CSV table of C-alpha atoms and ligand atoms in Angstrom, one decimal:
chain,number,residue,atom,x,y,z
A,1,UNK,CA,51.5,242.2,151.8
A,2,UNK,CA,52.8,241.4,148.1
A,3,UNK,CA,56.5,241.4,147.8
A,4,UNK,CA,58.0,241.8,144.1
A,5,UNK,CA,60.9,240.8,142.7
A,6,UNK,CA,62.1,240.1,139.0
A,7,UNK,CA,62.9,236.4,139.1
A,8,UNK,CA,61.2,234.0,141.1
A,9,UNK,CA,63.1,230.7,141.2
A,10,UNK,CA,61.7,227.4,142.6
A,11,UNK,CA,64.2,225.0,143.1
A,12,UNK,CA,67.1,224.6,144.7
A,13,UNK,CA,69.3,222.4,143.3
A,14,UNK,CA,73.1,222.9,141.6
A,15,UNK,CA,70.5,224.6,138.4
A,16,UNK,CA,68.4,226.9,140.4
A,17,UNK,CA,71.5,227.5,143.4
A,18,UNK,CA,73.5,228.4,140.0
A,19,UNK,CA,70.9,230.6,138.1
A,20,UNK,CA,70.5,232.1,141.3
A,21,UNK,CA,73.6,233.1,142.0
A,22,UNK,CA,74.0,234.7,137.7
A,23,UNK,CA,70.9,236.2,137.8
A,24,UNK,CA,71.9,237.7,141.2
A,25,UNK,CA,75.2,239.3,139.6
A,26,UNK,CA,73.4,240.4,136.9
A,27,UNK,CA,71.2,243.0,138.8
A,28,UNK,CA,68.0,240.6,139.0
A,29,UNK,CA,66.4,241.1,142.2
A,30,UNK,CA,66.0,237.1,142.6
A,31,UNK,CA,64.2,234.8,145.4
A,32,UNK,CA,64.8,231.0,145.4
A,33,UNK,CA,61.8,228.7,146.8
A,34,UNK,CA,63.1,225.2,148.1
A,35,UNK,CA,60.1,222.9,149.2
A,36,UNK,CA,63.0,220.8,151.5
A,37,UNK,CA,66.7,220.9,151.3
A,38,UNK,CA,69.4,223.3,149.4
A,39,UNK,CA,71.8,220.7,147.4
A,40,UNK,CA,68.5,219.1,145.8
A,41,UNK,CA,67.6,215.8,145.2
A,42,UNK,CA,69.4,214.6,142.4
A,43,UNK,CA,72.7,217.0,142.9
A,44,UNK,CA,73.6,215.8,146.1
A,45,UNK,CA,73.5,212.3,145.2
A,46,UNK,CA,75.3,212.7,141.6
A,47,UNK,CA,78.7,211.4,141.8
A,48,UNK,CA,80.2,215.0,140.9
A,49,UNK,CA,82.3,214.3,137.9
A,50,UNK,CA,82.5,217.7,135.7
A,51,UNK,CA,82.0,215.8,132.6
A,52,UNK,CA,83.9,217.3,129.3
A,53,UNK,CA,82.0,214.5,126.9
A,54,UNK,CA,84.5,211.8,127.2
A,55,UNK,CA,82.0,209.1,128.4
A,56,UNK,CA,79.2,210.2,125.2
A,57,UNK,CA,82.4,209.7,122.9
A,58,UNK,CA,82.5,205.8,123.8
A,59,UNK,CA,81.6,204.8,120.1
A,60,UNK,CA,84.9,207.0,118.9
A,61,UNK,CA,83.0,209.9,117.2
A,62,UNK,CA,81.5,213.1,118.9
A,63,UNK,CA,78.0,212.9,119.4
A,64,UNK,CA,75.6,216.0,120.5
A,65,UNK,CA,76.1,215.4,124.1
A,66,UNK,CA,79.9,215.2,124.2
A,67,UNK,CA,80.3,218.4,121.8
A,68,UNK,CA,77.9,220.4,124.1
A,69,UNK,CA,80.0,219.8,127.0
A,70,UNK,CA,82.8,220.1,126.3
A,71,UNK,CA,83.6,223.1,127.2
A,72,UNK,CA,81.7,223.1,131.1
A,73,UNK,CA,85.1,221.5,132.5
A,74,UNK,CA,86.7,224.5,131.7
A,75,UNK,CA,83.7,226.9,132.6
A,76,UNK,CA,83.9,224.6,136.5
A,77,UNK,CA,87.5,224.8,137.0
A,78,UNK,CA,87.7,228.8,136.3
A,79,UNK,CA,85.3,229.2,138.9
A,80,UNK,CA,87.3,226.7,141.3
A,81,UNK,CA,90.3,228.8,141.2
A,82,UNK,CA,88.0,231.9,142.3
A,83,UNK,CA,88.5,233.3,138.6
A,84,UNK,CA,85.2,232.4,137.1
A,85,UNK,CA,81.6,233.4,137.1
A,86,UNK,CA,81.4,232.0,140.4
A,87,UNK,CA,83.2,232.0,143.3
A,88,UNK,CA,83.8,227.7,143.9
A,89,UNK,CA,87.4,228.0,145.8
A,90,UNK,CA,85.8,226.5,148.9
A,91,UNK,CA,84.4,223.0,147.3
A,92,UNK,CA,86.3,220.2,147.9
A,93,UNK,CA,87.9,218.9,145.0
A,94,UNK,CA,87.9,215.1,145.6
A,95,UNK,CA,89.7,214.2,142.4
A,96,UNK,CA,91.6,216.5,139.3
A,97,UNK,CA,91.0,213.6,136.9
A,98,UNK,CA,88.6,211.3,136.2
A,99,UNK,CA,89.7,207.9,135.0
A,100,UNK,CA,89.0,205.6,132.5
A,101,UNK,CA,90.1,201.9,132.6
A,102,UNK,CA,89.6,199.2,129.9
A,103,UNK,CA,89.5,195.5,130.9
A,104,UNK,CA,92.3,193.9,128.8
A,105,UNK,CA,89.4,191.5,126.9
A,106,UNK,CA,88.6,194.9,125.5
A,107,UNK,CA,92.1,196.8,125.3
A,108,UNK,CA,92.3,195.7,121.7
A,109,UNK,CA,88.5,195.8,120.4
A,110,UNK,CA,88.6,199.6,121.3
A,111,UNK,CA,91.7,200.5,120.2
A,112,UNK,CA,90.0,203.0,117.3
A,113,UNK,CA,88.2,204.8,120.5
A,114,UNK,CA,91.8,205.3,122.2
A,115,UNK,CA,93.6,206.0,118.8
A,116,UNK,CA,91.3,208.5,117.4
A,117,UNK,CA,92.2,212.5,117.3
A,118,UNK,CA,89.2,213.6,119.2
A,119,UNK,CA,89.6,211.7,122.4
A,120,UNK,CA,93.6,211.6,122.2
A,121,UNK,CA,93.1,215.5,122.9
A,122,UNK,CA,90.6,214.6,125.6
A,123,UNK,CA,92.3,211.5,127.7
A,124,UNK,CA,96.2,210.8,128.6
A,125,UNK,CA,97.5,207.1,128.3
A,126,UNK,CA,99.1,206.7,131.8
A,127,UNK,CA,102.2,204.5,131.7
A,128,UNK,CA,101.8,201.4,134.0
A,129,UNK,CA,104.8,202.1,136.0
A,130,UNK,CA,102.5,205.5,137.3
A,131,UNK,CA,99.3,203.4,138.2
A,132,UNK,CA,97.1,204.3,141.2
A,133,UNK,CA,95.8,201.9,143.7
A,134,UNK,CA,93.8,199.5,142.9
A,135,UNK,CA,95.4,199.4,139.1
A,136,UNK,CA,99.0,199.1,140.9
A,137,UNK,CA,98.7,195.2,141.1
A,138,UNK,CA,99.6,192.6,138.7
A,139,UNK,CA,96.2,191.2,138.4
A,140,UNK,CA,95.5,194.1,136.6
A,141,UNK,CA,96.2,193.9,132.8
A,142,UNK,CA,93.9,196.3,130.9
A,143,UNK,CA,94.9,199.5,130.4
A,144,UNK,CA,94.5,203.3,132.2
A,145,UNK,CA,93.6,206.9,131.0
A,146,UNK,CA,93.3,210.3,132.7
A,147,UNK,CA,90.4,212.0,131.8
A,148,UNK,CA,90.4,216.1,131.7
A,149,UNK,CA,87.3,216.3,133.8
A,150,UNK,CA,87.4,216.7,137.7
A,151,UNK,CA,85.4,215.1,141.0
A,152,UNK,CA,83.7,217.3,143.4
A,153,UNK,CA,82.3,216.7,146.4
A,154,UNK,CA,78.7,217.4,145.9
A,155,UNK,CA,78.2,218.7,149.5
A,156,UNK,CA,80.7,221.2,149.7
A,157,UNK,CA,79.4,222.4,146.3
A,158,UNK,CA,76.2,223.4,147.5
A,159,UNK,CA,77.9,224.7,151.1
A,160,UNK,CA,79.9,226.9,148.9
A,161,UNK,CA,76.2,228.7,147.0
A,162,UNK,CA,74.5,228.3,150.1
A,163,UNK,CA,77.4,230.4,152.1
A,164,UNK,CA,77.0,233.2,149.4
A,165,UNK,CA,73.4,233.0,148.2
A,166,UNK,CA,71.7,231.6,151.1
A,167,UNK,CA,70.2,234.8,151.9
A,168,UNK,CA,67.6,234.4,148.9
A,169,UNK,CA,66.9,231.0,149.5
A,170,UNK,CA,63.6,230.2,151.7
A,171,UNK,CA,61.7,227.5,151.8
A,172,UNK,CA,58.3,226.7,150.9
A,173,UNK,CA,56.2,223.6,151.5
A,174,UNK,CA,53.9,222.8,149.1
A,175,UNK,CA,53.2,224.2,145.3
A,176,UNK,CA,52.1,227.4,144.8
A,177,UNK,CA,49.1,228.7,143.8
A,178,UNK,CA,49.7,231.2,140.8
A,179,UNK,CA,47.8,233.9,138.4
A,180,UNK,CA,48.9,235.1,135.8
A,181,UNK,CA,48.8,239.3,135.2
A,182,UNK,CA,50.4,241.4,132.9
A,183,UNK,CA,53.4,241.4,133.4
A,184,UNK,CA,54.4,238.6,134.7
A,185,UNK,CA,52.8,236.4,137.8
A,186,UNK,CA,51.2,236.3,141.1
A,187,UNK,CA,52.1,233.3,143.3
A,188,UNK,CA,51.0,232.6,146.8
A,189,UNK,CA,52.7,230.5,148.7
A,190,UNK,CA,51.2,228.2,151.6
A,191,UNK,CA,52.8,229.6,154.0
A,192,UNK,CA,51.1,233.1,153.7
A,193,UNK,CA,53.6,234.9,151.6
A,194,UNK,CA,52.4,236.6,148.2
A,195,UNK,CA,55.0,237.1,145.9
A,196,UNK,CA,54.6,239.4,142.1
A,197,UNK,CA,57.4,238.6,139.6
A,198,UNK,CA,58.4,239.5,136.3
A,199,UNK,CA,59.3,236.0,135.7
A,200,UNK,CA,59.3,232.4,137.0
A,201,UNK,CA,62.2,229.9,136.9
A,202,UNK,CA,61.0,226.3,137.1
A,203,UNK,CA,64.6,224.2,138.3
A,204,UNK,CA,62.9,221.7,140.8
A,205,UNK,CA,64.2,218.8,139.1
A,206,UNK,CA,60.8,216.4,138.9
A,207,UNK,CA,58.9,219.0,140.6
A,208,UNK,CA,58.7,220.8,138.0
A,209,UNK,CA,56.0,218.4,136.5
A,210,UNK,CA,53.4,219.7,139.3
A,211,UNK,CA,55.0,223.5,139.5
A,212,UNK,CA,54.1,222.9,135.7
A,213,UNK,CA,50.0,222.2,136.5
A,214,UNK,CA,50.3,225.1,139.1
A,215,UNK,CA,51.4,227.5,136.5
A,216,UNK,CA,48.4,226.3,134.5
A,217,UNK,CA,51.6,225.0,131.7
A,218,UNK,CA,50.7,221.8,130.1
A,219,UNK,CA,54.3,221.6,128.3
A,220,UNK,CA,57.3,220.9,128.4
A,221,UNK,CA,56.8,216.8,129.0
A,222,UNK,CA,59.1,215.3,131.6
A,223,UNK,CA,61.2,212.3,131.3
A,224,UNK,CA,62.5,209.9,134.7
A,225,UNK,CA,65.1,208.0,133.9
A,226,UNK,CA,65.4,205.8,137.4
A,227,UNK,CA,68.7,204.3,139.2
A,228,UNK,CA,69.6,202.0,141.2
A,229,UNK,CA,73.0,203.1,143.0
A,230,UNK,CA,75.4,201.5,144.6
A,231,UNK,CA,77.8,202.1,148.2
A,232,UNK,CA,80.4,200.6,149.9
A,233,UNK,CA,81.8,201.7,152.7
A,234,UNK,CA,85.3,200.3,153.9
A,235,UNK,CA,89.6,200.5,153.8
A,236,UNK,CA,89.4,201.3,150.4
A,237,UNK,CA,91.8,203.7,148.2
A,238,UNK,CA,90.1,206.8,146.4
A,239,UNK,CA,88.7,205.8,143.2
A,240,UNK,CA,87.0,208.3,140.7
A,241,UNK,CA,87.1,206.2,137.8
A,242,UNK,CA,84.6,204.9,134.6
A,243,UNK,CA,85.2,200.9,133.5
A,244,UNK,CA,84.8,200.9,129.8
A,245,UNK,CA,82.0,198.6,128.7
A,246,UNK,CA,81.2,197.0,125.0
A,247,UNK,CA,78.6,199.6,125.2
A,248,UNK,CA,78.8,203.5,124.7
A,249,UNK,CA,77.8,203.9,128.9
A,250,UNK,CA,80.4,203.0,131.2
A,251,UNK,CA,80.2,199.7,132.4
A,252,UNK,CA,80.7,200.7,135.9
A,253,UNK,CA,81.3,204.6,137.1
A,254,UNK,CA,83.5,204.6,140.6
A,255,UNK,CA,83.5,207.7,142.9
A,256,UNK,CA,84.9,208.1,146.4
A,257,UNK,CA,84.6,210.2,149.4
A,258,UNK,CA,85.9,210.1,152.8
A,259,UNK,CA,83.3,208.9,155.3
A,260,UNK,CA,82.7,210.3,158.9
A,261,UNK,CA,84.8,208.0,160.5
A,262,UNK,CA,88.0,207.9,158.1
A,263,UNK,CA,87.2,204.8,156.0
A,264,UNK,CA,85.9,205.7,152.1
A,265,UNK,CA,82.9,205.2,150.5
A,266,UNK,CA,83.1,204.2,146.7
A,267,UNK,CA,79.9,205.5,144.9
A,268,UNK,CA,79.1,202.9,142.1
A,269,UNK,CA,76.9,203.9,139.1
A,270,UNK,CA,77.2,203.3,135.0
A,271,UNK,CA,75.4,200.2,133.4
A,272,UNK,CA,75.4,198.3,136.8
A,273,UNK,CA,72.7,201.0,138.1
A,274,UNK,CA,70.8,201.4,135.4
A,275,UNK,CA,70.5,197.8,134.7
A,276,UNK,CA,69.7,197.4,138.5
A,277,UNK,CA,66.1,199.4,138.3
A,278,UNK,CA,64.2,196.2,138.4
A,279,UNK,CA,66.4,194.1,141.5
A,280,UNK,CA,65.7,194.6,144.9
A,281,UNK,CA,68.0,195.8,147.0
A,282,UNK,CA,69.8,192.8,147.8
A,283,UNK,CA,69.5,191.4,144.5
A,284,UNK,CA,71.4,194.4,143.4
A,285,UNK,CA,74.1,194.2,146.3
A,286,UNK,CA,74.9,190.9,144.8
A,287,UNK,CA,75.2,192.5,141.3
A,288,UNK,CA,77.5,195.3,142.5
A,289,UNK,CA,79.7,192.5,144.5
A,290,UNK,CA,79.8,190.1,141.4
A,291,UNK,CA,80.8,193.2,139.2
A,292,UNK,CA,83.4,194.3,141.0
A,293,UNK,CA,85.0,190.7,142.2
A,294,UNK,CA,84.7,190.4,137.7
A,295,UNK,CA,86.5,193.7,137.2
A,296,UNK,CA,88.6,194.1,140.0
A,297,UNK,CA,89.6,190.2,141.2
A,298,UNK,CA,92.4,190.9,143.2
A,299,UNK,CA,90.8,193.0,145.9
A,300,UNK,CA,90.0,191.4,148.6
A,301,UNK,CA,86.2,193.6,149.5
A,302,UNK,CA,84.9,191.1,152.6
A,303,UNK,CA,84.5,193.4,154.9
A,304,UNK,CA,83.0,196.4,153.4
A,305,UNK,CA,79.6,197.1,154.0
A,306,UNK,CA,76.8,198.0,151.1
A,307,UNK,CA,73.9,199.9,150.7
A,308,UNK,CA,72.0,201.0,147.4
A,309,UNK,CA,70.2,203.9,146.4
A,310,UNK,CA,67.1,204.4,144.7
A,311,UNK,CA,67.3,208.0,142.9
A,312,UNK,CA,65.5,209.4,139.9
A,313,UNK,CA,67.3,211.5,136.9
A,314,UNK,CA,64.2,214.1,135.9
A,315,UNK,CA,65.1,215.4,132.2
A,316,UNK,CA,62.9,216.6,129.3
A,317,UNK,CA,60.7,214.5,127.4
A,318,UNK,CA,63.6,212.8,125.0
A,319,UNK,CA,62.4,210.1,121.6
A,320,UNK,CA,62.1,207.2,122.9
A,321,UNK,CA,63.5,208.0,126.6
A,322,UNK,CA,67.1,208.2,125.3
A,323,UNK,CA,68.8,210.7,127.4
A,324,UNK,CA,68.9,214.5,126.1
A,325,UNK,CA,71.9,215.6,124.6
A,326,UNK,CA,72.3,219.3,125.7
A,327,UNK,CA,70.4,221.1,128.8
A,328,UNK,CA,66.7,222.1,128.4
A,329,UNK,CA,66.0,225.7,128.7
A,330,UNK,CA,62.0,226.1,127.3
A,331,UNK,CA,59.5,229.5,128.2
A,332,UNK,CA,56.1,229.5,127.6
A,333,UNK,CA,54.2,232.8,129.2
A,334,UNK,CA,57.1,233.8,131.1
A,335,UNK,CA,57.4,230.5,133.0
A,336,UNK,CA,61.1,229.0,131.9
A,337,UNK,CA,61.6,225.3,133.0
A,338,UNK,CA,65.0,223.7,133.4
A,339,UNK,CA,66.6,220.6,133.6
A,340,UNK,CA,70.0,220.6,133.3
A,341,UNK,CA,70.4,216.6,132.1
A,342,UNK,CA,74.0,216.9,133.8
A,343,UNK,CA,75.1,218.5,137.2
A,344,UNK,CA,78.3,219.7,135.1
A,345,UNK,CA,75.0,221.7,132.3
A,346,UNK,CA,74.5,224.1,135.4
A,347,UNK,CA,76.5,227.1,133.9
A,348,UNK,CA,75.1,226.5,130.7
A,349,UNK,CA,71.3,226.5,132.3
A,350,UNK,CA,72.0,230.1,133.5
A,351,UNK,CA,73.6,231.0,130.5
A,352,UNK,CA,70.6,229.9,128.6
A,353,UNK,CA,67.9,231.3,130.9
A,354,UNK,CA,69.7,234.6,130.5
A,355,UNK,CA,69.4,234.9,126.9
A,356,UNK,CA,65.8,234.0,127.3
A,357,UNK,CA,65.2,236.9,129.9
A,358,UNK,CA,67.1,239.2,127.0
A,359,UNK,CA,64.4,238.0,124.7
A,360,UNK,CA,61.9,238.7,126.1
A,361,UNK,CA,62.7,241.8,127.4
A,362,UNK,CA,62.8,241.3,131.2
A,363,UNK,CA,65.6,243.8,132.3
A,364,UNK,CA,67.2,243.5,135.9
A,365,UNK,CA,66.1,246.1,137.9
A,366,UNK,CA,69.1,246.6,140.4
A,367,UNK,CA,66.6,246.9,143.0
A,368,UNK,CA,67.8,245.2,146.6
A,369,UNK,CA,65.8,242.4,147.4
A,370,UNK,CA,64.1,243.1,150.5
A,371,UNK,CA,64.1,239.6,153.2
A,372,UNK,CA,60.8,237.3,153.2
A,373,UNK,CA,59.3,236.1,156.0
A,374,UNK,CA,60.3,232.8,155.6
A,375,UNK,CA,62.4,230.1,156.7
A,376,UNK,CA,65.5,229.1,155.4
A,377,UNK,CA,66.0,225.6,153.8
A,378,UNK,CA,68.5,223.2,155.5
A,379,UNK,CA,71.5,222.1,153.5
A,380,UNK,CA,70.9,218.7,151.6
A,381,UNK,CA,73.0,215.2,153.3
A,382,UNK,CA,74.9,213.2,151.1
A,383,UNK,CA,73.5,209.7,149.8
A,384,UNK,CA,75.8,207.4,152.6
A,385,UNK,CA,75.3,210.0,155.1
A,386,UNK,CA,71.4,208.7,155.0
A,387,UNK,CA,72.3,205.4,155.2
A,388,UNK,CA,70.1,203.8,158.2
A,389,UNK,CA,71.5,200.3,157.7
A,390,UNK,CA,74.9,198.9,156.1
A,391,UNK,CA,74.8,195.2,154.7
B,401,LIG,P1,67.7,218.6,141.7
B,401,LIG,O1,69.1,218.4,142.2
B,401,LIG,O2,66.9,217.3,141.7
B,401,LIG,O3,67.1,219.8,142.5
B,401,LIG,C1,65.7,220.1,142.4
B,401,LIG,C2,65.3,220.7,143.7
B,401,LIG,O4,63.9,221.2,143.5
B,401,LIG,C3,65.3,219.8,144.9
B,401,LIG,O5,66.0,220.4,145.9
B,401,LIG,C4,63.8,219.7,145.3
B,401,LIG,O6,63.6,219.5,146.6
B,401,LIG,C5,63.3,221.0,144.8
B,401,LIG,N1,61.8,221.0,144.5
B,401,LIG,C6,61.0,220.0,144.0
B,401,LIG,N2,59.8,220.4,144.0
B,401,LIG,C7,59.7,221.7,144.4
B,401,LIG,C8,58.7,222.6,144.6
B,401,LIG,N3,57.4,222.4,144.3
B,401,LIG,N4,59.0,223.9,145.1
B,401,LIG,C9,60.3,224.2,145.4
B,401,LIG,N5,61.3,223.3,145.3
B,401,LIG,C10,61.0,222.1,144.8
B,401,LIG,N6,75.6,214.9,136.4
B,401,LIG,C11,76.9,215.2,136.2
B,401,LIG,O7,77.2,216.1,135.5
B,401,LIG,N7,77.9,214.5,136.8
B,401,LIG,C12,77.7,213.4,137.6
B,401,LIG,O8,78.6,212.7,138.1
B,401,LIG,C13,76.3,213.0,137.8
B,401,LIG,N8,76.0,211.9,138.5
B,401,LIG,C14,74.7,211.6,138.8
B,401,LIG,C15,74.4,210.6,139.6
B,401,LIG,C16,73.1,210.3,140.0
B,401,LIG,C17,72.8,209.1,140.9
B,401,LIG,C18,72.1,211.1,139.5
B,401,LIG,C19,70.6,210.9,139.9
B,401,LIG,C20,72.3,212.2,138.6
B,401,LIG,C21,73.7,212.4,138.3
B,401,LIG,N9,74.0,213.5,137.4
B,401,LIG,C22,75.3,213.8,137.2
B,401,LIG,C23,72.9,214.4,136.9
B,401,LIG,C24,72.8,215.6,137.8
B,401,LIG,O9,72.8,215.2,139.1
B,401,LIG,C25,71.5,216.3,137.5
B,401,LIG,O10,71.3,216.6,136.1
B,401,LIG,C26,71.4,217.6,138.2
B,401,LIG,O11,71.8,217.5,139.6
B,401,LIG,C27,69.9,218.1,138.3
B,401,LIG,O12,69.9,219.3,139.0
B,401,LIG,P2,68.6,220.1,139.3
B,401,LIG,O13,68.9,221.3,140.1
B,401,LIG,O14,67.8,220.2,138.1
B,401,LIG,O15,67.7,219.0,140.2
């Protein structure tokens, strides 16, 4: 038996979970193919900041990137208040602000960055009197911004789509094998199930190299830019923060989350992962230690226990590898591929593949969407959650 439907998603990630959940509203009669967990592979383990460009506007001027996001904080935090294109009042909010600290070797060498009009509208000078833990010490001397962007907890992100999408989501185990007709394609999927849609949404992160070859697409090229994360798990205050570096990355990015059994887990990333890709794992859990007893001396981090992450970031093909500046919406024979480049590029993938579907003339059909016979995907863990062994 063929079932039809307009949109056939693979992927289900925060871009596919999120184009799912527009195209849905929009009257597409959608299905959403996950080959293991809802929450994805790279989502669940991003640290969740709802960037507004600060971080791409290290040098002091407005590149691409940070122009092109700007405006997704505001998009996000609609949606979190239940007045946006999505309903997000049930994800946990693990921070309002971001963070920004400077070391006080580089206080002065940046102070164009901090005096400039573009980020002054974007970042808050906080007075040291009004300092959060760990910056509330006197071995602290550099000094503190809040940053208009908020923290979410991945999880609870995806829990929220899955509690009102779910129901189009099934999962699949292995590519599909597809032909093209007409109109738009035929796909049959492993486990029995053929499928006729209008069109195909590839948002399966580095998957969608092979979904690619199955679709008989030989572009877009993909890009992998690899890191090597960080944990630590111990008595440690929340944190959501980015270390300012002489570079324009952060030196060090800092999220936190409550663990299972009350203590917090910070979530380290910035230069520290990418420059860890080569180390092993305990060569890199002596980087992260030596970076943070260099940038924060006067905590005392003995007891916590570490563990490191190997995770890829799957992107479009970019000159020279340099990270895209925007999110990557591309069609070729009704196949559109997406990689958002940014967890907080999610609305603006939708938005995107919506204009496309306009384009090229795919109306939604208002049609329901009749139940598969397949399963349903489990929800994805979080990155410490995996852990098998702390260090
Ligand atoms: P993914 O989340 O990787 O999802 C792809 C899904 O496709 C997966 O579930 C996978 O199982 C599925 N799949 C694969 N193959 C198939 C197939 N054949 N059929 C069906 N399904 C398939 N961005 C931010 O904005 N803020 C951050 O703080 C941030 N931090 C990050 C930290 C890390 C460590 C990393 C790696 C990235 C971070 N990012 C951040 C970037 C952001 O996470 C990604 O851009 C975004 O999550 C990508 O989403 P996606 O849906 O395209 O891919």
């Amino acid at each position: 038996m063929t079932h039809a439907v307009d949109i056939a998603i693979f992927g289900g990630g925060i871009a596919g979970l999120w184009s799912l959940a527009r195209l849905q509203q929009a009257g597409y009669r959608v299905a959403l193919f996950e080959r293991h967990a809802l929450g994805g592979v790279q989502s669940i383990a991003s640290q969740g900041i709802i960037h507004g460009g600060t971080k791409y506007a290290l040098t002091g001027k407005l590149t691409g990137s940070a122009m092109a996001i700007g405006e997704m904080p505001g998009i996000w935090r609609a949606a979190l208040r239940g007045e946006g294109e999505i309903d997000l009042r049930k994800v946990r909010i693990l921070a309002e602000h971001q963070l920004l600290w400077s070391t006080g070797s580089l206080a002065s060498s940046m102070a164009g960055f901090f005096a400039g009009k573009v980020m002054q509208s974007r970042m808050q000078a906080l007075d040291r009197g009004r300092f959060p833990p760990p910056f509330d010490d006197p071995g602290f001397r550099g000094g503190l911004y809040r940053l208009e962007e908020p923290v979410l907890d991945p999880r609870s992100l995806m829990q929220a789509l899955q509690a009102q999408y779910g129901d189009l989501c099934y999962r699949t185990d292995s590519d599909p094998v597809a032909e093209r007709h007409g109109d738009g394609w035929t796909i049959c999927l492993a486990e029995g199930v053929e499928i006729r849609a209008a069109a195909v949404v590839l948002a399966a992160g580095r998957g969608n190299a092979d979904l690619l070859s199955a679709f008989g697409q030989p572009e877009p090229a993909m890009q992998l830019r690899p890191l090597h994360m960080l944990m630590l798990r111990g008595e440690l205050p929340p944190l959501h923060a980015h270390c300012l570096g002489a570079s324009a990355n952060p030196r060090l990015t800092v999220t936190s989350a409550p663990a299972a059994d009350g203590r917090v887990v910070w979530y380290l990333g910035g230069q520290v992962a990418e420059e860890g890709i080569e180390r092993s794992p305990e060569a890199q859990l002596r980087a992260g230690r030596d970076e943070l007893a260099a940038l924060l001396p006067w905590m005392t981090l003995d007891a916590a226990e570490w563990a490191t992450l190997r995770v890829d970031r799957a992107e479009i093909a970019s000159p020279g590898g340099r990270r895209p500046d925007d999110a990557y919406v591309g069609e070729h024979e009704r196949v559109l591929t997406c990689w958002p480049t940014k967890l907080a590029f999610a609305p603006r993938v939708a938005r995107l593949l919506e204009q496309r579907l306009v384009a090229l003339d795919i109306s939604p059909t208002h049609a329901e969407t009749g139940r598969l016979p397949l399963s349903r995907p489990p929800l994805a863990r979080l990155p410490w959650d995996e852990v098998e062994r702390w260090n």
